[in-house]
Short mmCIF file of N, CA and C in Angstrom, two decimals:
data_model
loop_
_atom_site.label_atom_id
_atom_site.label_comp_id
_atom_site.label_asym_id
_atom_site.label_seq_id
_atom_site.Cartn_x
_atom_site.Cartn_y
_atom_site.Cartn_z
N MET G 1 0.42 14.16 15.50
CA MET G 1 1.38 13.25 14.90
C MET G 1 0.80 12.69 13.60
N ILE G 2 1.60 12.66 12.57
CA ILE G 2 1.21 12.12 11.28
C ILE G 2 1.48 10.62 11.30
N ASN G 3 0.53 9.84 10.83
CA ASN G 3 0.72 8.40 10.78
C ASN G 3 0.18 7.88 9.45
N LYS G 4 1.05 7.70 8.49
CA LYS G 4 0.67 7.24 7.15
C LYS G 4 1.03 5.77 7.02
N LYS G 5 0.12 4.98 6.45
CA LYS G 5 0.38 3.55 6.28
C LYS G 5 0.03 3.14 4.86
N VAL G 6 1.00 2.48 4.21
CA VAL G 6 0.80 1.94 2.87
C VAL G 6 0.71 0.42 3.03
N PHE G 7 -0.36 -0.16 2.51
CA PHE G 7 -0.57 -1.60 2.60
C PHE G 7 -0.16 -2.26 1.29
N ALA G 8 0.74 -3.25 1.39
CA ALA G 8 1.17 -3.99 0.22
C ALA G 8 0.12 -5.02 -0.15
N GLN G 9 -0.02 -5.26 -1.43
CA GLN G 9 -0.89 -6.33 -1.91
C GLN G 9 -0.51 -6.64 -3.34
N GLY G 10 -0.88 -7.83 -3.79
CA GLY G 10 -0.61 -8.21 -5.16
C GLY G 10 0.74 -8.87 -5.32
N GLY G 11 1.18 -8.94 -6.56
CA GLY G 11 2.46 -9.56 -6.89
C GLY G 11 3.64 -8.64 -6.64
N LEU G 12 4.80 -9.14 -6.91
CA LEU G 12 6.03 -8.40 -6.64
C LEU G 12 6.09 -7.06 -7.36
N GLY G 13 5.62 -7.01 -8.60
CA GLY G 13 5.61 -5.74 -9.34
C GLY G 13 4.75 -4.70 -8.65
N ASN G 14 3.54 -5.08 -8.25
CA ASN G 14 2.67 -4.15 -7.53
C ASN G 14 3.31 -3.72 -6.22
N GLN G 15 3.92 -4.67 -5.52
CA GLN G 15 4.56 -4.34 -4.25
C GLN G 15 5.70 -3.35 -4.43
N LEU G 16 6.46 -3.48 -5.52
CA LEU G 16 7.54 -2.53 -5.79
C LEU G 16 6.98 -1.11 -5.99
N PHE G 17 5.87 -0.99 -6.71
CA PHE G 17 5.25 0.32 -6.88
C PHE G 17 4.71 0.84 -5.55
N GLN G 18 4.13 -0.03 -4.75
CA GLN G 18 3.60 0.38 -3.45
C GLN G 18 4.74 0.81 -2.52
N TYR G 19 5.85 0.06 -2.56
CA TYR G 19 7.00 0.42 -1.74
C TYR G 19 7.61 1.75 -2.22
N SER G 20 7.64 1.97 -3.52
CA SER G 20 8.12 3.25 -4.05
C SER G 20 7.27 4.39 -3.52
N PHE G 21 5.96 4.19 -3.51
CA PHE G 21 5.05 5.20 -2.96
C PHE G 21 5.32 5.41 -1.48
N PHE G 22 5.58 4.32 -0.74
CA PHE G 22 5.93 4.41 0.68
C PHE G 22 7.20 5.27 0.87
N LEU G 23 8.23 5.02 0.07
CA LEU G 23 9.47 5.79 0.17
C LEU G 23 9.21 7.27 -0.11
N HIS G 24 8.35 7.52 -1.08
CA HIS G 24 7.98 8.90 -1.40
C HIS G 24 7.25 9.54 -0.21
N MET G 25 6.39 8.79 0.45
CA MET G 25 5.69 9.28 1.64
C MET G 25 6.68 9.56 2.77
N CYS G 26 7.69 8.70 2.91
CA CYS G 26 8.71 8.91 3.95
C CYS G 26 9.43 10.23 3.74
N GLN G 27 9.72 10.55 2.48
CA GLN G 27 10.39 11.81 2.18
C GLN G 27 9.49 12.99 2.55
N LYS G 28 8.22 12.84 2.29
CA LYS G 28 7.26 13.92 2.51
C LYS G 28 6.92 14.12 3.99
N TYR G 29 6.80 13.00 4.75
CA TYR G 29 6.32 13.07 6.14
C TYR G 29 7.32 12.59 7.18
N GLY G 30 8.46 12.05 6.74
CA GLY G 30 9.46 11.52 7.67
C GLY G 30 9.27 10.03 7.87
N LYS G 31 10.38 9.29 7.91
CA LYS G 31 10.33 7.82 8.06
C LYS G 31 9.61 7.40 9.34
N GLU G 32 9.78 8.17 10.39
CA GLU G 32 9.18 7.81 11.67
C GLU G 32 7.66 7.93 11.65
N ASN G 33 7.11 8.56 10.64
CA ASN G 33 5.66 8.76 10.55
C ASN G 33 4.99 7.88 9.50
N CYS G 34 5.75 6.95 8.91
CA CYS G 34 5.21 6.13 7.82
C CYS G 34 5.48 4.65 8.08
N THR G 35 4.52 3.81 7.67
CA THR G 35 4.63 2.37 7.85
C THR G 35 4.29 1.67 6.54
N PHE G 36 5.01 0.59 6.26
CA PHE G 36 4.73 -0.25 5.10
C PHE G 36 4.30 -1.61 5.63
N ASP G 37 3.04 -1.96 5.43
CA ASP G 37 2.45 -3.17 6.02
C ASP G 37 2.36 -4.29 4.99
N MET G 38 3.11 -5.36 5.22
CA MET G 38 3.14 -6.52 4.32
C MET G 38 2.10 -7.58 4.69
N GLY G 39 1.28 -7.32 5.70
CA GLY G 39 0.35 -8.31 6.23
C GLY G 39 -0.54 -8.98 5.20
N ARG G 40 -1.15 -8.20 4.33
CA ARG G 40 -2.07 -8.79 3.35
C ARG G 40 -1.34 -9.76 2.43
N VAL G 41 -0.14 -9.42 2.00
CA VAL G 41 0.61 -10.29 1.09
C VAL G 41 0.99 -11.58 1.80
N VAL G 42 1.45 -11.47 3.04
CA VAL G 42 1.94 -12.63 3.77
C VAL G 42 0.79 -13.57 4.14
N TYR G 43 -0.27 -13.05 4.78
CA TYR G 43 -1.32 -13.97 5.22
C TYR G 43 -2.16 -14.47 4.05
N ASP G 44 -2.28 -13.71 2.99
CA ASP G 44 -3.03 -14.17 1.82
C ASP G 44 -2.22 -15.17 0.99
N GLY G 45 -0.89 -15.13 1.14
CA GLY G 45 -0.03 -15.95 0.29
C GLY G 45 -0.20 -15.57 -1.18
N GLN G 46 -0.44 -14.27 -1.40
CA GLN G 46 -0.70 -13.79 -2.75
C GLN G 46 0.46 -14.13 -3.68
N HIS G 47 0.14 -14.52 -4.87
CA HIS G 47 1.13 -14.85 -5.91
C HIS G 47 2.17 -15.84 -5.39
N LYS G 48 1.67 -16.88 -4.78
CA LYS G 48 2.50 -17.97 -4.23
C LYS G 48 3.44 -17.47 -3.14
N GLY G 49 3.07 -16.38 -2.50
CA GLY G 49 3.83 -15.89 -1.36
C GLY G 49 5.11 -15.15 -1.70
N ILE G 50 5.39 -14.93 -2.98
CA ILE G 50 6.59 -14.19 -3.36
C ILE G 50 6.35 -12.74 -2.98
N ASN G 51 7.26 -12.19 -2.18
CA ASN G 51 7.02 -10.83 -1.74
C ASN G 51 8.29 -10.00 -1.65
N LEU G 52 8.07 -8.72 -1.51
CA LEU G 52 9.14 -7.73 -1.47
C LEU G 52 10.13 -7.99 -0.35
N GLU G 53 9.63 -8.46 0.77
CA GLU G 53 10.51 -8.74 1.91
C GLU G 53 11.57 -9.77 1.54
N GLN G 54 11.22 -10.75 0.71
CA GLN G 54 12.18 -11.75 0.26
C GLN G 54 13.23 -11.14 -0.67
N LEU G 55 12.84 -10.10 -1.39
CA LEU G 55 13.76 -9.45 -2.34
C LEU G 55 14.73 -8.50 -1.65
N ILE G 56 14.23 -7.70 -0.72
CA ILE G 56 15.10 -6.67 -0.11
C ILE G 56 15.39 -6.91 1.36
N GLY G 57 14.84 -7.97 1.94
CA GLY G 57 15.07 -8.24 3.35
C GLY G 57 14.03 -7.54 4.21
N ASN G 58 14.14 -7.75 5.50
CA ASN G 58 13.13 -7.19 6.40
C ASN G 58 13.70 -6.17 7.38
N ASN G 59 14.83 -5.61 7.05
CA ASN G 59 15.46 -4.68 7.98
C ASN G 59 15.37 -3.23 7.51
N PHE G 60 14.23 -2.88 6.92
CA PHE G 60 14.07 -1.48 6.54
C PHE G 60 13.06 -0.80 7.45
N ALA G 61 13.26 0.47 7.65
CA ALA G 61 12.41 1.24 8.55
C ALA G 61 10.96 1.23 8.06
N GLY G 62 10.05 1.11 8.99
CA GLY G 62 8.63 1.21 8.66
C GLY G 62 7.96 -0.09 8.30
N LEU G 63 8.71 -1.21 8.23
CA LEU G 63 8.10 -2.48 7.86
C LEU G 63 7.32 -3.06 9.02
N CYS G 64 6.11 -3.51 8.73
CA CYS G 64 5.36 -4.29 9.71
C CYS G 64 4.57 -5.34 8.95
N CYS G 65 4.04 -6.30 9.68
CA CYS G 65 3.29 -7.38 9.06
C CYS G 65 2.08 -7.69 9.94
N SER G 66 1.02 -6.94 9.76
CA SER G 66 -0.19 -7.12 10.55
C SER G 66 -0.86 -8.45 10.21
N LYS G 67 -1.44 -9.06 11.23
CA LYS G 67 -2.26 -10.24 11.00
C LYS G 67 -3.63 -9.79 10.50
N ASN G 68 -4.34 -10.67 9.83
CA ASN G 68 -5.63 -10.33 9.24
C ASN G 68 -6.57 -9.67 10.26
N ASP G 69 -6.63 -10.21 11.48
CA ASP G 69 -7.55 -9.65 12.47
C ASP G 69 -7.06 -8.32 13.06
N GLN G 70 -5.84 -7.92 12.73
CA GLN G 70 -5.32 -6.62 13.19
C GLN G 70 -5.54 -5.52 12.15
N LEU G 71 -5.90 -5.91 10.94
CA LEU G 71 -6.07 -4.93 9.87
C LEU G 71 -7.40 -4.20 10.02
N SER G 72 -7.45 -3.00 9.52
CA SER G 72 -8.68 -2.23 9.53
C SER G 72 -9.78 -3.01 8.84
N PHE G 73 -11.01 -2.77 9.25
CA PHE G 73 -12.16 -3.51 8.74
C PHE G 73 -12.22 -3.52 7.22
N LEU G 74 -12.03 -2.40 6.59
CA LEU G 74 -12.17 -2.36 5.13
C LEU G 74 -10.95 -2.89 4.39
N ILE G 75 -9.91 -3.26 5.11
CA ILE G 75 -8.70 -3.75 4.47
C ILE G 75 -8.50 -5.24 4.71
N ASN G 76 -9.06 -5.78 5.79
CA ASN G 76 -8.83 -7.20 6.08
C ASN G 76 -9.53 -8.09 5.05
N ASP G 77 -9.35 -9.38 5.17
CA ASP G 77 -9.84 -10.30 4.15
C ASP G 77 -11.09 -11.06 4.58
N LYS G 78 -11.81 -10.55 5.55
CA LYS G 78 -13.06 -11.20 5.96
C LYS G 78 -14.10 -10.99 4.86
N LEU G 79 -15.02 -11.92 4.76
CA LEU G 79 -16.01 -11.91 3.69
C LEU G 79 -16.77 -10.59 3.63
N GLN G 80 -17.24 -10.10 4.78
CA GLN G 80 -18.01 -8.85 4.76
C GLN G 80 -17.15 -7.66 4.32
N SER G 81 -15.88 -7.67 4.64
CA SER G 81 -14.98 -6.61 4.20
C SER G 81 -14.80 -6.64 2.69
N ARG G 82 -14.61 -7.84 2.15
CA ARG G 82 -14.44 -7.98 0.71
C ARG G 82 -15.71 -7.56 -0.04
N LEU G 83 -16.86 -7.90 0.50
CA LEU G 83 -18.13 -7.51 -0.13
C LEU G 83 -18.31 -5.99 -0.15
N ILE G 84 -17.95 -5.36 0.95
CA ILE G 84 -18.06 -3.89 1.01
C ILE G 84 -17.09 -3.25 0.03
N ARG G 85 -15.83 -3.74 -0.02
CA ARG G 85 -14.86 -3.19 -0.98
C ARG G 85 -15.34 -3.37 -2.41
N TRP G 86 -15.89 -4.55 -2.71
CA TRP G 86 -16.39 -4.81 -4.05
C TRP G 86 -17.51 -3.82 -4.38
N THR G 87 -18.41 -3.61 -3.44
CA THR G 87 -19.52 -2.68 -3.65
C THR G 87 -19.01 -1.26 -3.87
N LEU G 88 -18.07 -0.82 -3.05
CA LEU G 88 -17.50 0.51 -3.20
C LEU G 88 -16.85 0.67 -4.57
N ARG G 89 -16.09 -0.34 -5.00
CA ARG G 89 -15.44 -0.28 -6.31
C ARG G 89 -16.46 -0.28 -7.44
N PHE G 90 -17.52 -1.08 -7.27
CA PHE G 90 -18.57 -1.13 -8.29
C PHE G 90 -19.16 0.25 -8.53
N PHE G 91 -19.36 1.01 -7.45
CA PHE G 91 -19.92 2.35 -7.56
C PHE G 91 -18.83 3.42 -7.69
N ASN G 92 -17.59 2.97 -7.93
CA ASN G 92 -16.44 3.86 -8.12
C ASN G 92 -16.22 4.81 -6.94
N ILE G 93 -16.47 4.31 -5.75
CA ILE G 93 -16.20 5.06 -4.52
C ILE G 93 -14.83 4.61 -4.03
N ARG G 94 -13.85 5.49 -4.10
CA ARG G 94 -12.47 5.13 -3.79
C ARG G 94 -12.01 5.57 -2.41
N THR G 95 -12.82 6.34 -1.72
CA THR G 95 -12.39 6.84 -0.43
C THR G 95 -13.58 7.03 0.48
N LEU G 96 -13.33 6.96 1.76
CA LEU G 96 -14.33 7.24 2.78
C LEU G 96 -13.73 8.27 3.73
N PRO G 97 -14.55 9.12 4.33
CA PRO G 97 -14.01 10.14 5.23
C PRO G 97 -13.17 9.52 6.35
N ASN G 98 -12.03 10.11 6.62
CA ASN G 98 -11.12 9.68 7.69
C ASN G 98 -10.77 8.20 7.61
N SER G 99 -10.66 7.69 6.41
CA SER G 99 -10.40 6.26 6.29
C SER G 99 -9.21 6.00 5.39
N PHE G 100 -9.43 5.45 4.23
CA PHE G 100 -8.34 5.05 3.36
C PHE G 100 -8.64 5.49 1.94
N TYR G 101 -7.65 5.30 1.09
CA TYR G 101 -7.88 5.55 -0.32
C TYR G 101 -7.52 4.29 -1.07
N ASP G 102 -8.40 3.83 -1.91
CA ASP G 102 -8.21 2.61 -2.68
C ASP G 102 -7.84 3.00 -4.10
N TYR G 103 -6.56 2.87 -4.43
CA TYR G 103 -6.07 3.26 -5.74
C TYR G 103 -6.13 2.09 -6.71
N ASP G 104 -6.19 2.39 -7.98
CA ASP G 104 -6.08 1.36 -8.99
C ASP G 104 -5.14 1.84 -10.09
N ALA G 105 -4.95 1.01 -11.09
CA ALA G 105 -3.99 1.32 -12.16
C ALA G 105 -4.38 2.57 -12.95
N LYS G 106 -5.63 2.97 -12.89
CA LYS G 106 -6.08 4.16 -13.63
C LYS G 106 -5.85 5.45 -12.84
N THR G 107 -5.49 5.34 -11.59
CA THR G 107 -5.30 6.51 -10.74
C THR G 107 -3.98 7.19 -11.08
N SER G 108 -4.01 8.50 -11.24
CA SER G 108 -2.78 9.23 -11.51
C SER G 108 -2.24 9.83 -10.21
N TYR G 109 -0.98 10.14 -10.22
CA TYR G 109 -0.32 10.69 -9.03
C TYR G 109 -1.01 11.98 -8.57
N SER G 110 -1.48 12.76 -9.52
CA SER G 110 -2.13 14.04 -9.17
C SER G 110 -3.45 13.85 -8.45
N GLN G 111 -4.02 12.64 -8.47
CA GLN G 111 -5.28 12.37 -7.80
C GLN G 111 -5.11 11.94 -6.35
N ILE G 112 -3.90 11.77 -5.88
CA ILE G 112 -3.66 11.27 -4.53
C ILE G 112 -4.18 12.27 -3.50
N ASP G 113 -4.94 11.76 -2.55
CA ASP G 113 -5.42 12.57 -1.43
C ASP G 113 -4.47 12.32 -0.25
N PHE G 114 -3.45 13.14 -0.13
CA PHE G 114 -2.43 12.94 0.91
C PHE G 114 -2.96 13.19 2.32
N ARG G 115 -4.18 13.69 2.43
CA ARG G 115 -4.76 13.89 3.77
C ARG G 115 -5.14 12.56 4.41
N LYS G 116 -5.32 11.54 3.61
CA LYS G 116 -5.68 10.21 4.13
C LYS G 116 -4.50 9.62 4.89
N GLU G 117 -4.81 8.67 5.77
CA GLU G 117 -3.77 8.02 6.56
C GLU G 117 -3.41 6.64 6.02
N LYS G 118 -4.36 5.98 5.34
CA LYS G 118 -4.15 4.62 4.87
C LYS G 118 -4.29 4.58 3.36
N PHE G 119 -3.34 3.88 2.73
CA PHE G 119 -3.31 3.79 1.27
C PHE G 119 -3.20 2.33 0.86
N ILE G 120 -4.09 1.92 -0.01
CA ILE G 120 -4.08 0.54 -0.49
C ILE G 120 -4.52 0.54 -1.94
N GLY G 121 -4.07 -0.43 -2.69
CA GLY G 121 -4.54 -0.52 -4.07
C GLY G 121 -3.48 -1.01 -5.01
N TYR G 122 -3.90 -1.20 -6.24
CA TYR G 122 -3.01 -1.62 -7.32
C TYR G 122 -2.71 -0.39 -8.15
N PHE G 123 -1.71 0.36 -7.74
CA PHE G 123 -1.39 1.60 -8.42
C PHE G 123 0.04 1.55 -8.95
N GLN G 124 0.31 2.38 -9.93
CA GLN G 124 1.62 2.41 -10.55
C GLN G 124 2.02 3.85 -10.80
N PHE G 125 2.42 4.53 -9.76
CA PHE G 125 2.79 5.93 -9.87
C PHE G 125 4.24 6.05 -10.35
N VAL G 126 4.40 6.45 -11.59
CA VAL G 126 5.72 6.59 -12.18
C VAL G 126 6.56 7.59 -11.38
N GLU G 127 5.93 8.65 -10.89
CA GLU G 127 6.66 9.68 -10.12
C GLU G 127 7.34 9.07 -8.91
N SER G 128 6.66 8.21 -8.19
CA SER G 128 7.25 7.57 -7.02
C SER G 128 8.35 6.59 -7.43
N ALA G 129 8.14 5.86 -8.52
CA ALA G 129 9.14 4.89 -8.98
C ALA G 129 10.44 5.59 -9.37
N ILE G 130 10.33 6.70 -10.06
CA ILE G 130 11.52 7.46 -10.46
C ILE G 130 12.24 8.00 -9.22
N PHE G 131 11.47 8.53 -8.28
CA PHE G 131 12.04 9.07 -7.05
C PHE G 131 12.83 8.00 -6.28
N SER G 132 12.31 6.78 -6.21
CA SER G 132 12.90 5.76 -5.34
C SER G 132 13.79 4.75 -6.06
N LYS G 133 14.01 4.91 -7.35
CA LYS G 133 14.77 3.95 -8.14
C LYS G 133 16.12 3.62 -7.50
N ALA G 134 16.91 4.61 -7.19
CA ALA G 134 18.24 4.38 -6.62
C ALA G 134 18.16 3.73 -5.24
N LEU G 135 17.19 4.13 -4.43
CA LEU G 135 17.03 3.56 -3.10
C LEU G 135 16.71 2.07 -3.16
N ILE G 136 15.81 1.69 -4.07
CA ILE G 136 15.44 0.29 -4.21
C ILE G 136 16.59 -0.53 -4.79
N GLU G 137 17.28 0.00 -5.77
CA GLU G 137 18.45 -0.70 -6.33
C GLU G 137 19.47 -0.98 -5.23
N ASP G 138 19.71 0.00 -4.38
CA ASP G 138 20.62 -0.14 -3.26
C ASP G 138 20.21 -1.30 -2.34
N LEU G 139 18.92 -1.34 -1.98
CA LEU G 139 18.43 -2.39 -1.10
C LEU G 139 18.58 -3.77 -1.74
N ILE G 140 18.31 -3.89 -3.02
CA ILE G 140 18.41 -5.17 -3.71
C ILE G 140 19.87 -5.62 -3.77
N LEU G 141 20.78 -4.71 -4.08
CA LEU G 141 22.19 -5.05 -4.19
C LEU G 141 22.80 -5.45 -2.86
N LYS G 142 22.24 -4.98 -1.76
CA LYS G 142 22.75 -5.35 -0.43
C LYS G 142 22.39 -6.78 -0.06
N GLN G 143 21.44 -7.38 -0.74
CA GLN G 143 21.00 -8.75 -0.41
C GLN G 143 21.93 -9.78 -0.92
#
């Protein structure tokens, strides 16, 4: 069974790009095999708590909201997790075997390792945004 999870983080703009990537993953692997986790945004109260769920509602397939202690070690917000992520980024290590991929704004769509199960980062894949433009507009207009 394929189980792909995209973790939201950052402000609303970043979340929209992450959600676009999630929709693209759903097309590739099926909605039933993909999850969009808003946990980091909600428990961190990132950007004053403004989040995608408030914009499009919470009734879309694949949405979940993990608590900090339910998140994978390298994704949660515990001090040791943040230190390890900082160290990995310092040495430009973006992935670990059988773990996650940490994308940033410099990452291009062609660099995505789709074999990974967990995706997190501040990325802006134009390809995913173009693919999901109509779907996101639809969700916003329904609110």
